[in-house]
CSV table of C-alpha atoms in Angstrom, one decimal:
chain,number,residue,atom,x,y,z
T,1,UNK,CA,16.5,104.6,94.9
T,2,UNK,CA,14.6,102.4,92.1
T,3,UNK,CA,15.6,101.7,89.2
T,4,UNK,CA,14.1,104.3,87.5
T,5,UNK,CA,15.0,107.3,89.2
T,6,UNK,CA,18.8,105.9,88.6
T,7,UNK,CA,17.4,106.0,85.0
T,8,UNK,CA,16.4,109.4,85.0
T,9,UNK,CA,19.3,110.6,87.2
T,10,UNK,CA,21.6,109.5,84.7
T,11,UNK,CA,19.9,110.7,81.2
T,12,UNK,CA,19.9,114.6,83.4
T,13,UNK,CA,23.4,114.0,83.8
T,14,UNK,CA,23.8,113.3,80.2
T,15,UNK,CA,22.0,116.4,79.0
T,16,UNK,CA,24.1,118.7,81.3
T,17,UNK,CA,27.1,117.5,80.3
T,18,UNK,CA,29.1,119.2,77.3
T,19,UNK,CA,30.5,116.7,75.1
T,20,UNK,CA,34.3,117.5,74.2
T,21,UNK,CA,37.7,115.4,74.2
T,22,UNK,CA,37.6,115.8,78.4
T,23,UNK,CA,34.4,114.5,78.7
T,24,UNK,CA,34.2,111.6,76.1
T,25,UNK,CA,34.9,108.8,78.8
T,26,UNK,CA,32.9,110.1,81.5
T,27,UNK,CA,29.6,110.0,78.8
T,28,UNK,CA,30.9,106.7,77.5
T,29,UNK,CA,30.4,105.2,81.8
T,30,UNK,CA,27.4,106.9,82.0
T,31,UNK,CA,26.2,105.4,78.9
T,32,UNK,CA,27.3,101.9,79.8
T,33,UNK,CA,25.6,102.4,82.8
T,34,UNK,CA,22.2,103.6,81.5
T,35,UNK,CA,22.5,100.1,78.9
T,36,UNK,CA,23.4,98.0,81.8
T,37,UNK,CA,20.0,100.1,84.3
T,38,UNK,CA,17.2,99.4,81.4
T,39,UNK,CA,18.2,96.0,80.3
T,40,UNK,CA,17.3,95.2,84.5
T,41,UNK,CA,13.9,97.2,83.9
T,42,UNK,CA,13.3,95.3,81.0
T,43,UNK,CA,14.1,91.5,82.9
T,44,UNK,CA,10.6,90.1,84.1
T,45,UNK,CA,10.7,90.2,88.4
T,46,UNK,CA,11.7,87.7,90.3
T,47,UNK,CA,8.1,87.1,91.8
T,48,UNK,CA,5.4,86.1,89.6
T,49,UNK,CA,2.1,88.0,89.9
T,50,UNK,CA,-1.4,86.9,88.8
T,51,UNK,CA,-0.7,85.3,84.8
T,52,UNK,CA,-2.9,88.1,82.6
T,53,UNK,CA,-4.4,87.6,79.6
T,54,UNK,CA,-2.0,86.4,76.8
T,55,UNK,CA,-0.4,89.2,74.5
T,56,UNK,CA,1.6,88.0,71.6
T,57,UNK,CA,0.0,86.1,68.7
T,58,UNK,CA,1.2,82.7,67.1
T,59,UNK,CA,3.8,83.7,64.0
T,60,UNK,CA,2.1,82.6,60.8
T,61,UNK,CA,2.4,82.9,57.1
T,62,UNK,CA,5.8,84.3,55.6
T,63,UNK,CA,6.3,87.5,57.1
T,64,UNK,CA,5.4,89.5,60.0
T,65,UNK,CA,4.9,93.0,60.4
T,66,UNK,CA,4.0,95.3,63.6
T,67,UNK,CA,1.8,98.2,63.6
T,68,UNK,CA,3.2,100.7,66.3
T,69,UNK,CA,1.8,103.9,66.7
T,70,UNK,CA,0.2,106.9,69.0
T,71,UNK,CA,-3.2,106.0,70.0
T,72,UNK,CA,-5.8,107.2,67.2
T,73,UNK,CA,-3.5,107.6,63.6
T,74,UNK,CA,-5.1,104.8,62.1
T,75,UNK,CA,-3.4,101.8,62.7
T,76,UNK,CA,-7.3,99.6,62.9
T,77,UNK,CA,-8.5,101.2,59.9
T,78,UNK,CA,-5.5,100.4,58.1
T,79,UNK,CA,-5.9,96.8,59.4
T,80,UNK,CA,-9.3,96.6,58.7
T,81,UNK,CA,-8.5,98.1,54.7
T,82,UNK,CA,-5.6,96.0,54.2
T,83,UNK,CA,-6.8,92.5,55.4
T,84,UNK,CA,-10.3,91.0,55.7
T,85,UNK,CA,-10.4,90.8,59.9
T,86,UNK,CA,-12.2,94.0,61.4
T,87,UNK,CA,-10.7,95.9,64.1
T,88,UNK,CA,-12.7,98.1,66.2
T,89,UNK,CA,-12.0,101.8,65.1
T,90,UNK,CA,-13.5,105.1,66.9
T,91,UNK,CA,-12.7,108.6,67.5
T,92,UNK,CA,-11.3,108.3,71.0
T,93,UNK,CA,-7.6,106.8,72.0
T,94,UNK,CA,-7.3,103.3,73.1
T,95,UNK,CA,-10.0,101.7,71.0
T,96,UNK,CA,-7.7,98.8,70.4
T,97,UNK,CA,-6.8,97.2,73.8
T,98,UNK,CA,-4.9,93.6,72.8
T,99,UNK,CA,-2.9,92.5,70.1
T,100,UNK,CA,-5.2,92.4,66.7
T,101,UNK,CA,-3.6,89.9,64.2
T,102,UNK,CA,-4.5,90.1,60.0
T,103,UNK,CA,-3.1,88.3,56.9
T,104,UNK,CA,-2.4,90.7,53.7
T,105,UNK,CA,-2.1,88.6,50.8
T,106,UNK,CA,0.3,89.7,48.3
T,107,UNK,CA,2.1,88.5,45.6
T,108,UNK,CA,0.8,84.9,47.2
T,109,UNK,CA,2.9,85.5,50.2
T,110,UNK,CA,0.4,85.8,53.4
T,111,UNK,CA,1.9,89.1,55.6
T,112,UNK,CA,0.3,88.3,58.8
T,113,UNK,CA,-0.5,91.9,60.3
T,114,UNK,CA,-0.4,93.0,64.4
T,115,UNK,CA,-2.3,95.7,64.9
T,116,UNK,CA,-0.7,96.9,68.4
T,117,UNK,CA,-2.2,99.1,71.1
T,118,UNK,CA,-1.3,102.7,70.8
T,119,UNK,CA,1.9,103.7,72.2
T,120,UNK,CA,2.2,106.5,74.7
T,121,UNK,CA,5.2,108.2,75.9
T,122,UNK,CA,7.4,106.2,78.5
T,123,UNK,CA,6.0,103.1,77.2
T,124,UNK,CA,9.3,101.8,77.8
T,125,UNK,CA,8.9,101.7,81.6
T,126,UNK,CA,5.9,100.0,81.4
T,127,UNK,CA,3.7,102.3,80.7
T,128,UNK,CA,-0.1,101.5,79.2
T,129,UNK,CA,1.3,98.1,78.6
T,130,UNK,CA,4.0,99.3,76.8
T,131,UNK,CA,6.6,96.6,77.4
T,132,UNK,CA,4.0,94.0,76.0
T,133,UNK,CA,3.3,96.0,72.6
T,134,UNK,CA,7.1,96.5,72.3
T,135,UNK,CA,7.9,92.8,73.0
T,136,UNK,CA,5.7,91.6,70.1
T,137,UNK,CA,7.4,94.5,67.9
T,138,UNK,CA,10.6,92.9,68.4
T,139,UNK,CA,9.3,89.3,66.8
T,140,UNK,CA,8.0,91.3,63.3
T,141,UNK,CA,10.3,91.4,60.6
T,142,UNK,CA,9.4,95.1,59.8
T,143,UNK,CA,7.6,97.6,61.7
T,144,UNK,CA,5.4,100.1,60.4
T,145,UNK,CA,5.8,103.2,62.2
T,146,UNK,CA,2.3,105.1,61.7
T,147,UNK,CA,2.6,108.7,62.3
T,148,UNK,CA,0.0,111.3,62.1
T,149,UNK,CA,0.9,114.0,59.6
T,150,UNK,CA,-1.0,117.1,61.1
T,151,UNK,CA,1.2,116.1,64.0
T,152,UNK,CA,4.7,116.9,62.3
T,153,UNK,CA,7.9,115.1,63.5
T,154,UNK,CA,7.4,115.0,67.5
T,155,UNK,CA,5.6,112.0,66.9
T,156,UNK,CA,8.3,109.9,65.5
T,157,UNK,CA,11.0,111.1,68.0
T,158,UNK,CA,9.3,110.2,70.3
T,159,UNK,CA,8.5,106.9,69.2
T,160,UNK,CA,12.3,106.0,67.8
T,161,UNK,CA,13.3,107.0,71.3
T,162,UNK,CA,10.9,105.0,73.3
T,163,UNK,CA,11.6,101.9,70.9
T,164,UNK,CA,15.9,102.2,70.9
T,165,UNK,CA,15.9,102.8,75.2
T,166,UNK,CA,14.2,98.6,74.7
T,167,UNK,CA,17.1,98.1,72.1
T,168,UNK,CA,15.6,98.2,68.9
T,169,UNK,CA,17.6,99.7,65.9
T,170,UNK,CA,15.5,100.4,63.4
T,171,UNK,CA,17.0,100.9,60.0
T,172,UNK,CA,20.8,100.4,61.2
T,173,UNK,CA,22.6,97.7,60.7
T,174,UNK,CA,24.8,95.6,63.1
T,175,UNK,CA,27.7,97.4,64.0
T,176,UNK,CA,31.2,95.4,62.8
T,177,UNK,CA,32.7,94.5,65.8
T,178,UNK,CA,34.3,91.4,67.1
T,179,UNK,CA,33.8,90.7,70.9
T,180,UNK,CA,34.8,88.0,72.7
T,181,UNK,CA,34.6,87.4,76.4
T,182,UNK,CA,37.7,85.1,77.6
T,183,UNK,CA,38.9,83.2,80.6
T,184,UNK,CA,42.5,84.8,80.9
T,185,UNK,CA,44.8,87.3,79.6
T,186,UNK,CA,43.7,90.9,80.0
T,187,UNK,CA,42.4,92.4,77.2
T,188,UNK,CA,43.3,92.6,73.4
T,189,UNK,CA,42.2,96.3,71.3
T,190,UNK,CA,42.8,95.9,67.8
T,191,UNK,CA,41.1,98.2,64.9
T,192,UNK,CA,41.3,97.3,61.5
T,193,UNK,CA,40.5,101.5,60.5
T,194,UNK,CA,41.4,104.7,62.1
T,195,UNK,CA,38.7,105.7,65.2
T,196,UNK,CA,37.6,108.3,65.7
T,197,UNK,CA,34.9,108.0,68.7
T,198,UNK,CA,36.5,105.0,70.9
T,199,UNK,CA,39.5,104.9,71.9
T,200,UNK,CA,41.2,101.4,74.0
T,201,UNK,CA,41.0,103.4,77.5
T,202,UNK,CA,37.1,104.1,76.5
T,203,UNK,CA,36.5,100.5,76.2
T,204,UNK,CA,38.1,99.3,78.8
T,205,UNK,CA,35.9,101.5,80.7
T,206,UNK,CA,32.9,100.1,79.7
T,207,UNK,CA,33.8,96.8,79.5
T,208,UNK,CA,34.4,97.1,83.8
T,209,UNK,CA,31.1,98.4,84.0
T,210,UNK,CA,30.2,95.4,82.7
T,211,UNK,CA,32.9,93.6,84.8
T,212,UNK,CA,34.5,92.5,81.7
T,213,UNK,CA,38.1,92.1,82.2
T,214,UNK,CA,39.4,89.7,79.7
T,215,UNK,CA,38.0,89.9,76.2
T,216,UNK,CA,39.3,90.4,72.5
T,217,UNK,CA,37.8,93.6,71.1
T,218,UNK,CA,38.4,94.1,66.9
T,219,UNK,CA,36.8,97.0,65.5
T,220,UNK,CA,36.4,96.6,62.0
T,221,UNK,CA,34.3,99.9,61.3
T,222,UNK,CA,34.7,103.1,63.3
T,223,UNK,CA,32.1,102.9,65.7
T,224,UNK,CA,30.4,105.4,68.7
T,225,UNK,CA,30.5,104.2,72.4
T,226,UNK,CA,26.5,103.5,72.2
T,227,UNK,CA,27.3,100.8,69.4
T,228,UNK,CA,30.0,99.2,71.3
T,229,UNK,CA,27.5,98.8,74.3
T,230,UNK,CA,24.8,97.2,72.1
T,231,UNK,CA,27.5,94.9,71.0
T,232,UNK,CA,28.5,93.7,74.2
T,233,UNK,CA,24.8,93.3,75.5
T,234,UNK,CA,24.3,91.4,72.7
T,235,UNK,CA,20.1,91.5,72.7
T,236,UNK,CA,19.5,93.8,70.3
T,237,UNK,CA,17.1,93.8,67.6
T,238,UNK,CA,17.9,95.6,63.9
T,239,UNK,CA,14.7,95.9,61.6
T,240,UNK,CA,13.6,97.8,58.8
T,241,UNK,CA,10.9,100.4,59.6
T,242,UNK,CA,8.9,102.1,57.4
T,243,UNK,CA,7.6,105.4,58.9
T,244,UNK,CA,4.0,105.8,57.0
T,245,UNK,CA,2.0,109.1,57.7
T,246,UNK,CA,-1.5,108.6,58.0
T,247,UNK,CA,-4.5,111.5,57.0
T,248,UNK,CA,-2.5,113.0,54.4
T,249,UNK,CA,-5.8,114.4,52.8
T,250,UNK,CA,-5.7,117.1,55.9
T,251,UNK,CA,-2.0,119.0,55.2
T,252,UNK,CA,-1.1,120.9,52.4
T,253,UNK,CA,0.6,119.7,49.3
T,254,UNK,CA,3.7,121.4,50.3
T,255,UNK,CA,4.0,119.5,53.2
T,256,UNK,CA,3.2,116.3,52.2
T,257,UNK,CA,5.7,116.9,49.0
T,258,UNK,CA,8.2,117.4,52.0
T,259,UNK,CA,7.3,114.1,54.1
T,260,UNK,CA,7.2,111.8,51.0
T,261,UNK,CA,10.9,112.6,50.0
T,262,UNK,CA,12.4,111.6,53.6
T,263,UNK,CA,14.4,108.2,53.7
T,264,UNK,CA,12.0,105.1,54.3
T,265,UNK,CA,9.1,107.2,54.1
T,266,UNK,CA,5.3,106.7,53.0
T,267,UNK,CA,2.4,108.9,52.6
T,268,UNK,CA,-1.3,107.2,52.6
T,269,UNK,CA,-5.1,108.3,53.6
T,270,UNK,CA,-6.6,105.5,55.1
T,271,UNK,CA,-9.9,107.5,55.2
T,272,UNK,CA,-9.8,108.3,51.0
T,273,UNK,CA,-7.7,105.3,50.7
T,274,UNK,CA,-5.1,107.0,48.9
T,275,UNK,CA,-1.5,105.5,48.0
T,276,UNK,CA,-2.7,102.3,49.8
T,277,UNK,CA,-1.3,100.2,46.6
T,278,UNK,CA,2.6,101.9,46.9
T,279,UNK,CA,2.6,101.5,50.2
T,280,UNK,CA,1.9,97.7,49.8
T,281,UNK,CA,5.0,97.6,47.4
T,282,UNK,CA,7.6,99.3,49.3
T,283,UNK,CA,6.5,97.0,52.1
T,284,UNK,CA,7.5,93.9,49.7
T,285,UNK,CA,10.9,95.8,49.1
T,286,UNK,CA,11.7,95.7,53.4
T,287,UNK,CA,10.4,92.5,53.8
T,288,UNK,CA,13.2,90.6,51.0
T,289,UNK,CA,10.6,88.5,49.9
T,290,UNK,CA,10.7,86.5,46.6
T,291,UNK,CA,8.7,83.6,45.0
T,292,UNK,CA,9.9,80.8,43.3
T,293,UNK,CA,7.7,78.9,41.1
T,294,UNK,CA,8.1,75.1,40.6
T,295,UNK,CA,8.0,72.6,37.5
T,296,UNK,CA,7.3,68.9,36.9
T,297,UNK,CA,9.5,67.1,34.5
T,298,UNK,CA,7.6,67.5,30.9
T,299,UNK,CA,4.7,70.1,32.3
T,300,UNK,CA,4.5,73.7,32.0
T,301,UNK,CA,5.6,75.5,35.2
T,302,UNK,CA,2.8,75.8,38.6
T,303,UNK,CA,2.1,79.5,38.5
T,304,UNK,CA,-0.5,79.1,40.6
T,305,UNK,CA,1.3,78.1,43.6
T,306,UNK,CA,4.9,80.2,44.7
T,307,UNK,CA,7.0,79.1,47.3
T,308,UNK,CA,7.7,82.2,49.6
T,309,UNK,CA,11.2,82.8,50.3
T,310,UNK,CA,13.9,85.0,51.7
T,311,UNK,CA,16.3,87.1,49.2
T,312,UNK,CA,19.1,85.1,49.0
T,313,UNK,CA,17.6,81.6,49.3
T,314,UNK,CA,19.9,79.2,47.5
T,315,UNK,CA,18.4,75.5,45.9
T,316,UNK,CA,18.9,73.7,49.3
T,317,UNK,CA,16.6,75.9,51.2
T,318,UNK,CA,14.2,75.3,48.5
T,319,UNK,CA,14.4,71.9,48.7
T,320,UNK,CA,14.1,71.9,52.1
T,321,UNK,CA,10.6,73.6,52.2
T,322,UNK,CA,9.1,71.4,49.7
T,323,UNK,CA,10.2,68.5,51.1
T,324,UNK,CA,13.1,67.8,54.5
T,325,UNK,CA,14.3,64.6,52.7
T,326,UNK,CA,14.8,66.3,49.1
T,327,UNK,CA,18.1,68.0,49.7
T,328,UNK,CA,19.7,64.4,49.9
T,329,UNK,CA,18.2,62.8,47.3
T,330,UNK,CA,18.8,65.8,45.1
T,331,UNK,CA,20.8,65.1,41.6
T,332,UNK,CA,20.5,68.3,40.0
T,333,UNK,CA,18.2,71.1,39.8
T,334,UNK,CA,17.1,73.1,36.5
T,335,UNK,CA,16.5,76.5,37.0
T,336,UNK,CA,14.4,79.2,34.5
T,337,UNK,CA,15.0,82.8,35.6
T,338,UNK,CA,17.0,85.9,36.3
T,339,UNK,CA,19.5,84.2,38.4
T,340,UNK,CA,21.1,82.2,35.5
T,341,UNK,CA,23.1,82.8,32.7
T,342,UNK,CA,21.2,80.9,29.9
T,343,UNK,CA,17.9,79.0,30.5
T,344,UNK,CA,17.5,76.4,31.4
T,345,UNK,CA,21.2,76.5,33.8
T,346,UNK,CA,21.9,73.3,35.4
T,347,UNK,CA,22.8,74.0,39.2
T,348,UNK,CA,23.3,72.6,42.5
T,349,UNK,CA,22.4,73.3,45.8
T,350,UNK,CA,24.1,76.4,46.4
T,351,UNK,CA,23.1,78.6,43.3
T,352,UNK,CA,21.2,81.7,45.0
T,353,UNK,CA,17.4,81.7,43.6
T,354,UNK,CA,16.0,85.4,42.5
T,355,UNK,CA,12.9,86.6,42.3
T,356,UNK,CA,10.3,84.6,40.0
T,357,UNK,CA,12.6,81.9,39.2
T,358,UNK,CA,11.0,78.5,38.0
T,359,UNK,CA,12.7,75.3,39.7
T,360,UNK,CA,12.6,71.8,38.6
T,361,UNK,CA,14.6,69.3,40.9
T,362,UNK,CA,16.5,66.0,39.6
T,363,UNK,CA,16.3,63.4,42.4
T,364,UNK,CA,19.1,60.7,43.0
């Protein structure tokens, strides 16, 4: 019996059996085990076959962000409006066949762009290169989930499914649990709230799936079974997503009304290039992005040039991009902006930089 039909003999089980307080730990073993089935399917074999063409594309500029998709919703035309490289667009499915990189520049951050092969169902198990496309989606930084909205929701089920059975969260955070594996001593449950969906017989269950025996577990948020397995696997990915529905000029008004309210949701016409400009915003938003201008001592500030950073970048990091032997020389810094009280603040190496802020560093 292969892996997969283990796979799918589980998931059956799962859907036939009626979740109540008798049932909760045999659903929480069969869960472990389906974790413990598709991170083997995901493992590259044992025996090398032929090396194929290469896939993933080198990381460059500040951010990355992955196109995933159907095949035909418009994920090359929206490459081809948003950044100057062309990528072959036509009316039939699997125009795109590799991994199409662009760069949007914005702000004056460059966003290099993937444009991804479509996606079809059970792209998971390797299907139409499937694992390949969702390997390079877990290097972006965000995804962009493009959904055709004559389609409705099947679309994105079907797409969050394929993409959390590979272990990517999108839009979740990690879940607050401590886990440690240890050498001796059985195994220690603590919980610093009340739980309500795992209780210490549960997770010792899953933990001997795992054949786990000694370990500290402390749940510091009350968290389900399938969160305590992610935990313990430890591989997976959580990433904004922003779920963009394409050929919006084809529904009614009603209906786009309706998909524009949902959480993390855009609405855009890449063929009347409608709402192309808000879409570009709300992308700066997920990707925590800020620039930081800097500023010679008795000259007026560089806004030509920003330094891209993360949110939450503090004077060190800074330092450390313009130059690696700065942060030791580094006296002072004087700092212009939003994340002072007065201007100009005198601050040191950890004072967090906001957006727009101007720098000038002090050397030694």
């Amino acid at each position: 019996m292969g892996i997969l039909e283990k796979i799918s003999e589980i998931e059956k089980e799962i859907s036939r059996t009626q979740k109540n307080k008798a049932t909760e730990y045999h659903l929480g073993l069969l869960k472990a085990k389906l974790a413990k089935y598709r991170a083997q399917l995901l493992e590259p074999s044992k025996s090398a076959g032929p090396k194929g063409e290469g896939f993933d594309v080198m990381k460059s500029g500040d951010a990355r962000v992955a196109l995933i998709g159907f095949p035909s919703v418009g994920k090359s035309t929206f490459l081809s409006l948003m950044t100057s490289t062309e990528s072959e667009a036509a009316s039939y499915e699997f125009t795109t066949l590799t991994c199409i990189p662009g760069v949007i520049e914005y702000k004056g951050a460059n966003i290099q762009l993937l444009d991804l092969p479509g996606i079809i169902e059970g792209a998971a198990q390797g299907k139409g290169r499937g694992r390949q496309v969702i390997a390079v989606a877990r290097t972006a930084d965000v995804v962009i989930m493009m959904l055709d909205a004559t389609k409705g929701e099947v679309q994105r089920e079907l797409l969050e499914k394929e993409l959390e059975s590979v272990g990517i969260r999108l839009n979740r955070t990690k879940p607050n649990i401590y886990f440690k594996p240890k050498k001796g001593g059985g195994l220690s449950y603590n919980s610093t709230v009340p739980l309500t969906q795992c209780s210490e017989k549960l997770v010792q269950l899953i933990l001997h799936e795992y054949k786990i025996f000694n370990a500290e577990v402390l749940f510091r948020e009350d968290c389900t079974p399938d969160e305590f397995i992610d935990v313990i696997v430890g591989n997976r990915v959580y990433m904004p997503c922003l779920y963009v529905y394409n050929k919006v000029d084809q529904i009614s008004i009603e209906e786009v009304d309706r998909l524009a309210r949902r959480p993390h949701s855009v609405v855009i016409s890449c063929g009347m290039k409608l709402n192309l400009d808000y879409l570009l915003e709300t992308l700066w938003e997920y990707l925590a992005l800020i620039c930081i201008y800097t500023k010679k001592r008795g000259e007026r500030p560089n806004f030509g040039e920003a330094i891209i950073m993360r949110r939450g970048a503090s004077v060190e990091h800074v330092c450390h991009r313009i130059h690696r032997t700065l942060a030791s020389q580094f006296k002072y810094a004087l700092v212009w902006g939003t994340s002072t009280k007065y201007s100009p603040q005198r601050v040191g190496l950890t004072h967090v930089m906001e957006h727009e802020d101007v720098i000038q560093v002090v050397k030694k």
